[in-house]
Coordinates of C-alpha atoms in Angstrom, one line a residue:
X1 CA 47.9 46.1 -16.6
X2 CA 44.3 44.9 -16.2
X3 CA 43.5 41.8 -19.2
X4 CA 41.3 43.5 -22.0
X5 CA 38.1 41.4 -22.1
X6 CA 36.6 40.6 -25.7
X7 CA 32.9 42.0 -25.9
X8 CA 30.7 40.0 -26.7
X9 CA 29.1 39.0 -29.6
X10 CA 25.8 40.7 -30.1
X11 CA 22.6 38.9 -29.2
X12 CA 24.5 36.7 -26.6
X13 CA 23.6 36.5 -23.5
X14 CA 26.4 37.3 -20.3
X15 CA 26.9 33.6 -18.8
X16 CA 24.8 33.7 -14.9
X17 CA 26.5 31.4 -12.5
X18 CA 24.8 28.4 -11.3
X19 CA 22.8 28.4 -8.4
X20 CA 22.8 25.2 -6.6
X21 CA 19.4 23.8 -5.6
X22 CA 17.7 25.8 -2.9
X23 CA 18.1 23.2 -0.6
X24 CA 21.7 23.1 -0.5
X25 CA 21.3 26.7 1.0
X26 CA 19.3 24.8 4.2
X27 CA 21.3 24.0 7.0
X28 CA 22.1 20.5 7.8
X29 CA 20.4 19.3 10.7
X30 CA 20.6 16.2 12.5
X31 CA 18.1 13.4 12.4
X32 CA 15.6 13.2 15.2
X33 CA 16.4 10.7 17.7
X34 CA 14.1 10.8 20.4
X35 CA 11.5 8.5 20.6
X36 CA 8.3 8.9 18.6
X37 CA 5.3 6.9 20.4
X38 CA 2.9 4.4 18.2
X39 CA -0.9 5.3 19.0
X40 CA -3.6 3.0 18.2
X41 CA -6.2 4.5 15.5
X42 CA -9.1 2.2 15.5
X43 CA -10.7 3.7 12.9
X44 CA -7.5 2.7 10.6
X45 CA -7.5 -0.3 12.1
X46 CA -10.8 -0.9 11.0
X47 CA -9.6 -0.2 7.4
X48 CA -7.4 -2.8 7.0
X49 CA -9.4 -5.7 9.4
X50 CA -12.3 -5.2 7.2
X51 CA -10.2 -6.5 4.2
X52 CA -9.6 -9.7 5.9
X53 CA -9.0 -12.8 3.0
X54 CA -9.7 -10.2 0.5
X55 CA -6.9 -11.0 -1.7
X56 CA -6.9 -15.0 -2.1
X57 CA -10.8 -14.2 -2.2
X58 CA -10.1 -11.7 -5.1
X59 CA -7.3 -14.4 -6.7
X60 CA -9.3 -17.0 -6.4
X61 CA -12.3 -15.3 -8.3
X62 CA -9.4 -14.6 -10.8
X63 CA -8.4 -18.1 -11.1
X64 CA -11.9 -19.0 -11.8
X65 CA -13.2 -16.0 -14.0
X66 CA -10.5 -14.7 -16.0
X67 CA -9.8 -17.4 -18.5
X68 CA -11.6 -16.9 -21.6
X69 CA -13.9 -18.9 -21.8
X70 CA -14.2 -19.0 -18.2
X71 CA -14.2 -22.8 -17.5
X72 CA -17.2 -24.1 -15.8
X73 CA -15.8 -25.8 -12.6
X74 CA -12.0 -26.6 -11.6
X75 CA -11.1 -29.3 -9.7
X76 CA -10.0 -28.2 -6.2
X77 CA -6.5 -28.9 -6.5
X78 CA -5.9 -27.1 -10.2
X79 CA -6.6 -23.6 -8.2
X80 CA -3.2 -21.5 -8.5
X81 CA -0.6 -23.1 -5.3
X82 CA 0.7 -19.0 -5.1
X83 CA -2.5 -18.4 -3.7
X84 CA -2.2 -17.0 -0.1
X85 CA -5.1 -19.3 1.4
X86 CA -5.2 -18.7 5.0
X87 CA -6.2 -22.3 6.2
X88 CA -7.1 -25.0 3.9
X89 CA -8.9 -24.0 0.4
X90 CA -11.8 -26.4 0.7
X91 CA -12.4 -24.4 4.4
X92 CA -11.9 -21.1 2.9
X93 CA -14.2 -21.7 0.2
X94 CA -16.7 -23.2 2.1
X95 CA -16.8 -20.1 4.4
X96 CA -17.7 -18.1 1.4
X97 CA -20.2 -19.8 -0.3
X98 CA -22.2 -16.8 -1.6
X99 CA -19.5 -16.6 -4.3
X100 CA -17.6 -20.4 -4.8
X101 CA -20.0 -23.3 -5.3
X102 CA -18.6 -27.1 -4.7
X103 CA -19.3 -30.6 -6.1
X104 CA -18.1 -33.6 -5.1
X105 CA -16.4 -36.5 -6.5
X106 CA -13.8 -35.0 -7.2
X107 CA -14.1 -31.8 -5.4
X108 CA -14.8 -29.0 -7.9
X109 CA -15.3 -25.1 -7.4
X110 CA -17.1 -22.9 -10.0
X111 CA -17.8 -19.3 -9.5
X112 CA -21.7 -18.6 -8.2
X113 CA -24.0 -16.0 -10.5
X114 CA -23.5 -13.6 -7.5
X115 CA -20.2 -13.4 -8.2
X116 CA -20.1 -13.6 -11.9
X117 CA -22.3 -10.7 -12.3
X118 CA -19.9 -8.4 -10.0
X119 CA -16.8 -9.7 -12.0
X120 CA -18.7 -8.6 -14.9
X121 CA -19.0 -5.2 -13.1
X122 CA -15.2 -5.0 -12.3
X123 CA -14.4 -5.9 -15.9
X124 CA -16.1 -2.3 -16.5
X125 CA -14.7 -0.3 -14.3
X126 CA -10.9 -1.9 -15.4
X127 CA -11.5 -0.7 -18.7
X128 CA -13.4 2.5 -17.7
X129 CA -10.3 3.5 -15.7
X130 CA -7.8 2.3 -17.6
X131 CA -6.0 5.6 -19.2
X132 CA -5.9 6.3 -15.3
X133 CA -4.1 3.0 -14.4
X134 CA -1.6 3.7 -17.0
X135 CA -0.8 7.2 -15.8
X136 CA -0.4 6.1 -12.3
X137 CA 1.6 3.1 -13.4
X138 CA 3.9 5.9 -15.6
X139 CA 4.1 7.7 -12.4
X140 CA 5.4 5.4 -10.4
X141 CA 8.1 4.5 -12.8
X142 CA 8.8 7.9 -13.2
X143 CA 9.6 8.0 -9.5
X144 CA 12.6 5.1 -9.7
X145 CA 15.9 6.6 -10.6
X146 CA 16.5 3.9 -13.0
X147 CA 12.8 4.5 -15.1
X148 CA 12.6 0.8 -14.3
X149 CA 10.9 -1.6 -11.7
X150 CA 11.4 -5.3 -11.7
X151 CA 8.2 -7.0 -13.2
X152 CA 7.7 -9.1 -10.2
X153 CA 7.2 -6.5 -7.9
X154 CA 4.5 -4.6 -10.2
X155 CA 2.8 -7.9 -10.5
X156 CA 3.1 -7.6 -6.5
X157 CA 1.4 -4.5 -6.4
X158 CA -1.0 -4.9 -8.7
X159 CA -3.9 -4.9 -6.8
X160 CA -3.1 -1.6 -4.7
X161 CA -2.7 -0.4 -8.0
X162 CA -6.3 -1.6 -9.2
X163 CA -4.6 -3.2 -12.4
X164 CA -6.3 -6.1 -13.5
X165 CA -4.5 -9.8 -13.2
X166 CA -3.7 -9.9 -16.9
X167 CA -1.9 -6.4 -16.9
X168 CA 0.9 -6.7 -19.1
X169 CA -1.4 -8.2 -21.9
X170 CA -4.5 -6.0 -21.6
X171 CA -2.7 -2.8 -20.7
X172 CA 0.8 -2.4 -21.5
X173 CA 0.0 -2.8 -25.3
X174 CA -2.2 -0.3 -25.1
X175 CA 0.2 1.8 -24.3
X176 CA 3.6 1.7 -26.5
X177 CA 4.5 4.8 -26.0
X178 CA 4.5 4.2 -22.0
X179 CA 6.0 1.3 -21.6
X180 CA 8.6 -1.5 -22.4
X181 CA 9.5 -4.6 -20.9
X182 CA 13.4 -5.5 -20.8
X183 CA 14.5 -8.0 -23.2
X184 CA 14.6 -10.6 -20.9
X185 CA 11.3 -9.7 -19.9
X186 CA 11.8 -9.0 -16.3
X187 CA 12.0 -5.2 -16.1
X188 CA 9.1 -2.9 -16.8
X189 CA 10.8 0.4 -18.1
X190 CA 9.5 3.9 -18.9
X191 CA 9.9 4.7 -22.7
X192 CA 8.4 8.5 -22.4
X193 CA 8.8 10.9 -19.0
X194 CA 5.6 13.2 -18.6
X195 CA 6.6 16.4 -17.2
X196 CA 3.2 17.1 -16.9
X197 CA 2.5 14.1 -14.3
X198 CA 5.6 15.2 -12.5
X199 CA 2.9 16.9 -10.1
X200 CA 3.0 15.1 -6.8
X201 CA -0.6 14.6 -4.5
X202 CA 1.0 17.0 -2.3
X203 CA 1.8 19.9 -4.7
X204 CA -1.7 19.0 -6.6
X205 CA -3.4 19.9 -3.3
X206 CA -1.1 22.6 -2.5
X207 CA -1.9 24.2 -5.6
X208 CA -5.6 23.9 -5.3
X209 CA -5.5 25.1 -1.7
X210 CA -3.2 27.9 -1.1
X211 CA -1.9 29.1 -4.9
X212 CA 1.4 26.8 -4.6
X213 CA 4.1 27.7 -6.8
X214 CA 7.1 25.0 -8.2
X215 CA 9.7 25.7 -5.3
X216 CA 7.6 26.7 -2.3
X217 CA 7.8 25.4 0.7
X218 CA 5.4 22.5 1.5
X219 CA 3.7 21.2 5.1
X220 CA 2.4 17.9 5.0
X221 CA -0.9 17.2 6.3
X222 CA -1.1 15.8 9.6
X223 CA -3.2 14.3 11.3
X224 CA -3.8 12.1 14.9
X225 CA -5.8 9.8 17.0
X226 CA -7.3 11.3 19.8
X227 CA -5.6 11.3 22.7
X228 CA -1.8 11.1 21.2
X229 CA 0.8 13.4 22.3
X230 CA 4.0 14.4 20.9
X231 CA 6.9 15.4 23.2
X232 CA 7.7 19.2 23.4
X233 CA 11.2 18.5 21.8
X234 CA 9.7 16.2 18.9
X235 CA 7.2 18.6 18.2
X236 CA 9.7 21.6 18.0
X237 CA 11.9 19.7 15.6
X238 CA 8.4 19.0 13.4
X239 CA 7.6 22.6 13.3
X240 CA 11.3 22.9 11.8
X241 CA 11.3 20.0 9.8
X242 CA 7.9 20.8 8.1
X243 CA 9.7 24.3 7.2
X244 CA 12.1 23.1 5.1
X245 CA 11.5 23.2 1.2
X246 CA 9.5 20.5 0.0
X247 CA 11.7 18.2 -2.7
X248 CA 9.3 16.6 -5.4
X249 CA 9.6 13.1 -5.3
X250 CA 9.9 13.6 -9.2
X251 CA 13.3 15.9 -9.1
X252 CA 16.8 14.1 -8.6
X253 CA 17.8 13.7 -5.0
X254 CA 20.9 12.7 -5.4
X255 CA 22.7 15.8 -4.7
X256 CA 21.1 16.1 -0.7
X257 CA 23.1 15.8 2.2
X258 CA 23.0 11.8 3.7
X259 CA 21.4 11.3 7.0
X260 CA 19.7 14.8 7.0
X261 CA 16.3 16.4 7.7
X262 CA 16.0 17.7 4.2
X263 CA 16.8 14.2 2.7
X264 CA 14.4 12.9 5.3
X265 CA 11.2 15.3 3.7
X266 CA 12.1 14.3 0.2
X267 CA 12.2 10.2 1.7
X268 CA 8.3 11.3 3.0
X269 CA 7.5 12.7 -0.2
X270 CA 8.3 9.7 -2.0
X271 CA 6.7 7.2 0.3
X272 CA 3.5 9.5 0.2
X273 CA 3.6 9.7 -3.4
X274 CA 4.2 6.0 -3.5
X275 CA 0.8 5.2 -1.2
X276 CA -1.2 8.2 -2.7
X277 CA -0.6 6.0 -6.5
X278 CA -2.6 3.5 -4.9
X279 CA -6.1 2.7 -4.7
X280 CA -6.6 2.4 -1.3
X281 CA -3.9 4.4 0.3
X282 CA -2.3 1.7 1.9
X283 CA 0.0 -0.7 1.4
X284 CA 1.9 -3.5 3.4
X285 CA 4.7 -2.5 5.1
X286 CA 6.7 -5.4 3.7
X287 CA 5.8 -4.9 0.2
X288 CA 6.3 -1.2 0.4
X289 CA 9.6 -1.4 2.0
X290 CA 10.9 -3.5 -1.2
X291 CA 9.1 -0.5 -3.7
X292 CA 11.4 1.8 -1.8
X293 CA 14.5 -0.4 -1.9
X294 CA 13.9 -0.4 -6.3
X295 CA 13.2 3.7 -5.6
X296 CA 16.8 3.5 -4.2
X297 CA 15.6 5.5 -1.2
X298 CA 18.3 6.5 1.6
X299 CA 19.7 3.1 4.0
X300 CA 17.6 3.7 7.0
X301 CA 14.3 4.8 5.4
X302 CA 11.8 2.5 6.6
X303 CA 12.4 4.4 10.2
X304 CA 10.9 7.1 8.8
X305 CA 7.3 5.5 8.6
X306 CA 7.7 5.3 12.2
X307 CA 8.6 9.2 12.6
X308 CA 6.4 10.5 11.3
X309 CA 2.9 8.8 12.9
X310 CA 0.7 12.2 11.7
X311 CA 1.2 11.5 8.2
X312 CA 1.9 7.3 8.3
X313 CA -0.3 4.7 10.4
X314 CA 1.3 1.6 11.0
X315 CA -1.8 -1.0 11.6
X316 CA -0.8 -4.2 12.9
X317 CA -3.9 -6.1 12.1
X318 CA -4.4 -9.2 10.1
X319 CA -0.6 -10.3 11.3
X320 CA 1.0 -8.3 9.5
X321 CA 2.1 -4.3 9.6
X322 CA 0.1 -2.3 6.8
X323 CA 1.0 1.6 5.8
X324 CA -2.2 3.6 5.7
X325 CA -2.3 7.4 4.1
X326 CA -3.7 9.3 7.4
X327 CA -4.7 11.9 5.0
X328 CA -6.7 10.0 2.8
X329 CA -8.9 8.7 5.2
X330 CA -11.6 10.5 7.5
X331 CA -12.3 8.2 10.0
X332 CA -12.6 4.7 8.2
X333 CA -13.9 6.4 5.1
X334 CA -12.1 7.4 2.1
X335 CA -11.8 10.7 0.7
X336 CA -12.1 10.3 -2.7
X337 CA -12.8 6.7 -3.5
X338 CA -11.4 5.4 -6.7
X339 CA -14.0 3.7 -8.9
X340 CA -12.0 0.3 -8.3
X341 CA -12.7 0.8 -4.5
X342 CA -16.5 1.0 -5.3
X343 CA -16.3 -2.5 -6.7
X344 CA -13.6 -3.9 -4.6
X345 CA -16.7 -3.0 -1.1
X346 CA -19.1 -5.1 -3.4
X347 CA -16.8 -8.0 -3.2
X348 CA -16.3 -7.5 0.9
X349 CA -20.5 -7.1 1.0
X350 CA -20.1 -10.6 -0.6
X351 CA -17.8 -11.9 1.1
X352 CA -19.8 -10.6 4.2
X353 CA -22.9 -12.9 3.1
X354 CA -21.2 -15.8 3.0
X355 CA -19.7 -15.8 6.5
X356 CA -23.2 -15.0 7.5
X357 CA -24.4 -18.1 5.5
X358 CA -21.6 -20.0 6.9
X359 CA -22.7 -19.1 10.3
X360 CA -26.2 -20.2 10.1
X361 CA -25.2 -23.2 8.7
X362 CA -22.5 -23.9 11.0
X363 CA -25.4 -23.5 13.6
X364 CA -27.8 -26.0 12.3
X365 CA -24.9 -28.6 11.9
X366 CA -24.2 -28.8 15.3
X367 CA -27.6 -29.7 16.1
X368 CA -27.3 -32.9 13.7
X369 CA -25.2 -35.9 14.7
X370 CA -22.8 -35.7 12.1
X371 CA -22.4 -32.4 8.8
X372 CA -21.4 -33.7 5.7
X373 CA -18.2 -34.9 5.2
X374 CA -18.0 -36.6 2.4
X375 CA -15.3 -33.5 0.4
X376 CA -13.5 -32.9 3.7
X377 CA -12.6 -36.6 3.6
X378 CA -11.2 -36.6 0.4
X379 CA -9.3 -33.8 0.6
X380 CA -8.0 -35.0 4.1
X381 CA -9.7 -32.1 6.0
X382 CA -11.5 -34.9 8.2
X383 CA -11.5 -33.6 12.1
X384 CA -11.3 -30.4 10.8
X385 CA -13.2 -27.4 11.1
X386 CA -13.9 -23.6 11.7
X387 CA -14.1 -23.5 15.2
X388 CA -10.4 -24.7 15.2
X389 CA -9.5 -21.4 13.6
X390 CA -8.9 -19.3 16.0
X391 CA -7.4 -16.3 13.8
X392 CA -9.4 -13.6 15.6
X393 CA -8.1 -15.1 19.4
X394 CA -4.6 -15.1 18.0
X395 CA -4.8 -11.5 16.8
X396 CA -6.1 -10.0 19.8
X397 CA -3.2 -11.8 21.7
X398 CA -0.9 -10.2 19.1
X399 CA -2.4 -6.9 19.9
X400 CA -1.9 -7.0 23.6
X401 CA 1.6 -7.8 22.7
X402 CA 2.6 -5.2 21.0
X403 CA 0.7 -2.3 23.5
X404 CA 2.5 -4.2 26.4
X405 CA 5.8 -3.5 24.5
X406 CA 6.7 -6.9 23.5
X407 CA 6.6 -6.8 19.6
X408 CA 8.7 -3.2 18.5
X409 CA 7.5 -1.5 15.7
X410 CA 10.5 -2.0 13.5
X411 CA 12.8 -5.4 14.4
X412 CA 15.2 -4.8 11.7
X413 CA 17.2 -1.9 11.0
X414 CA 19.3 -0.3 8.1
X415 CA 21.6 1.4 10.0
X416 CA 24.0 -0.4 11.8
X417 CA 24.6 2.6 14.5
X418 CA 20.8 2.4 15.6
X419 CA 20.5 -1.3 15.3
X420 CA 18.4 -2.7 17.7
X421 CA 17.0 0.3 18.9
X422 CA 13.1 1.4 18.7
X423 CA 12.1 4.1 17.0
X424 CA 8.9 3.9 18.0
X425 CA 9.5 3.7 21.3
X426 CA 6.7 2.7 24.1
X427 CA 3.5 2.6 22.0
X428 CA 1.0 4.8 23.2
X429 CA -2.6 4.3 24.0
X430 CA -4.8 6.5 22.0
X431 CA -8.4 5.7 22.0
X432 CA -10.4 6.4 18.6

């Protein structure tokens, strides 16, 4: 005889049985491994060369200008020892002159008016965008599993961010009910999740594009340099890939199949939600590869940077490799340029005058007997001087390397069973 079942209480609901995720219902495909070609983008290129000695520029005008009272003039060798100085300070500082003014005995730098009126103009912008700085800063904490990124590698970030130096006194009180730092002060956690900033770039443009719903399925934007060419089979397997359903970087990935394509989109989603959180759409390879190690993304992610060249630019200018959003960017130009970008061109226009001043003077020197010497000889910089940096030879011979092969794009790996094996493959000449 058949079990009599109770009925049920009135006003209750029959229990529905879970559904899994929709993307447990996608098929488990294998990674890609044929070789995806690196293609120079000039324009891009362009993007990061331009910001050459930006930051110990920007750090040094913060060493100067954000004491309060600013102090008048610092002696040479009181200037912050984490700052990144290319070649010797007094050198760097003498190539911009429009913005860092000497005096000797003892050597001394204080900011010029030039540059004190534009930090005055930065101070602005910080606080007119700084209820956006906190969201994005939310955002990204929203993104780690653990609603928690070590201090360190915020203060790291900071300036892709567009946070000012002084962040966790002049914005993280502000807002309480954002964050917390850890009781030994070297976590910055998350005290309240927004579900309404759960919205990644991608779905924000879906949904102003093409009437996105929560769930559809997502292509990413891609884009290429003239010239580039994807093999047939890669560019089968892209058509696939970018049919797969598109995981926010904001929902738990924990559940997806290991060393698969679907895991692979939700790994691209983060990254691009990562780079679109910043300012400039871009972000050092190095630096971001440690943001996706505290995301706790997948062993083996950074190789996807490399698959995926329509959506990623890897720029090895400035001797270093540097992520840029392609779809942030027409040509060299920003789509929609963040207030803290506006400023951030003033400072390279600046920056610009002095090697122009430096270059005139440099001129008229060598038509004397001997330049002034008097700082470099305290400072032991005697003997020394610009033409002896040859920064811009030394980068072109990187360049060559790496189209001829010799550099790869990615030396170490995360998976032991690809080790030593290039992703990238033979870059590919592309002109732009």
């Amino acid at each position: 005889p058949q079990p009599k079942t109770l009925p049920k209480p009135p006003g209750e609901m029959p229990l529905l049985p879970r559904r899994p995720p929709a993307a447990l219902y996608v098929p488990v495909r294998g990674l890609l491994e044929a070789r995806v070609p690196w293609g120079r983008d000039r324009a891009l290129d362009h993007v990061v060369e331009r910001e050459r000695h930006l930051v110990p520029f920007l750090l040094t005008k913060d060493a100067l200008l954000t004491a309060a009272p600013p102090p008048h003039a610092v002696p040479l060798h009181a200037l912050p020892s984490t700052i990144p100085f290319p070649f010797r300070p007094l050198r760097f500082l003498r190539l911009y002159a429009s913005a860092f003014a000497l005096s000797p005995h003892p050597v001394t730098v204080s900011p010029t008016h030039r540059l004190s009126a534009l930090h005055l103009d930065e101070e602005q912008a910080v606080d007119a965008t700084r209820a956006d700085a906190a969201d994005r800063l939310l955002r990204l904490l929203m993104l780690a599993p653990s609603r928690a990124l070590p201090l360190h590698l915020v203060a790291r970030i900071r300036l892709d961010l567009g946070l000012p130096s002084d962040f966790p006194r002049s914005l993280l009180p502000h807002y309480p009910d954002y964050f917390a730092l850890s009781a030994d002060g070297r976590l910055l956690e998350l005290v309240c999740y927004r579900k309404d900033l759960a919205v990644s770039a991608v779905q924000s443009y879906a949904q102003r594009t093409g009437g996105y719903k929560i769930g559809d399925p997502i292509a990413f934007q891609l884009s290429f340099p003239r010239g580039f060419e994807l093999d047939k089979n890669v560019r089968k397997w892209l058509d696939e890939w970018q049919k797969l359903p598109y995981i926010s970087p904001y929902e738990d990935g924990s559940h997806l199949a290991p060393r698969s394509d679907i895991t692979e989109k939700r790994t691209v989603a983060v990254l691009h939600e990562a780079l679109s959180l910043t300012v400039g759409k871009k972000m050092e390879k190095e630096v971001l590869v440690k943001l996706g190690e505290a995301l706790r993304l997948p062993p083996g992610f950074r190789k996807v940077l490399a698959r995926h060249p329509g959506i990623f630019y890897l720029s090895h200018k400035l001797r270093t490799q540097t992520v840029v959003l392609r779809e942030a960017y027409r040509r060299h130009m920003l789509v929609d340029k963040h207030p803290m970008m506006g400023i951030r061109y003033q400072f390279l226009h600046l920056m610009h005058m002095g090697r122009e001043e430096a270059g005139k003077a440099k001129g008229k020197e060598r038509k004397t007997v001997r330049g002034d010497q008097m700082m470099g000889d305290e400072y032991g910089a005697d003997g020394e001087n610009e033409d002896d940096y040859d920064d811009e030879e030394d980068e072109e011979e990187d360049e060559e390397n790496i189209e001829a092969g010799v550099a790869s794009e990615d030396e170490e790996s995360d998976d032991e069973d690809t080790e030593n094996r290039g992703e990238t493959g033979e870059p590919q000449q592309a002109a732009n």
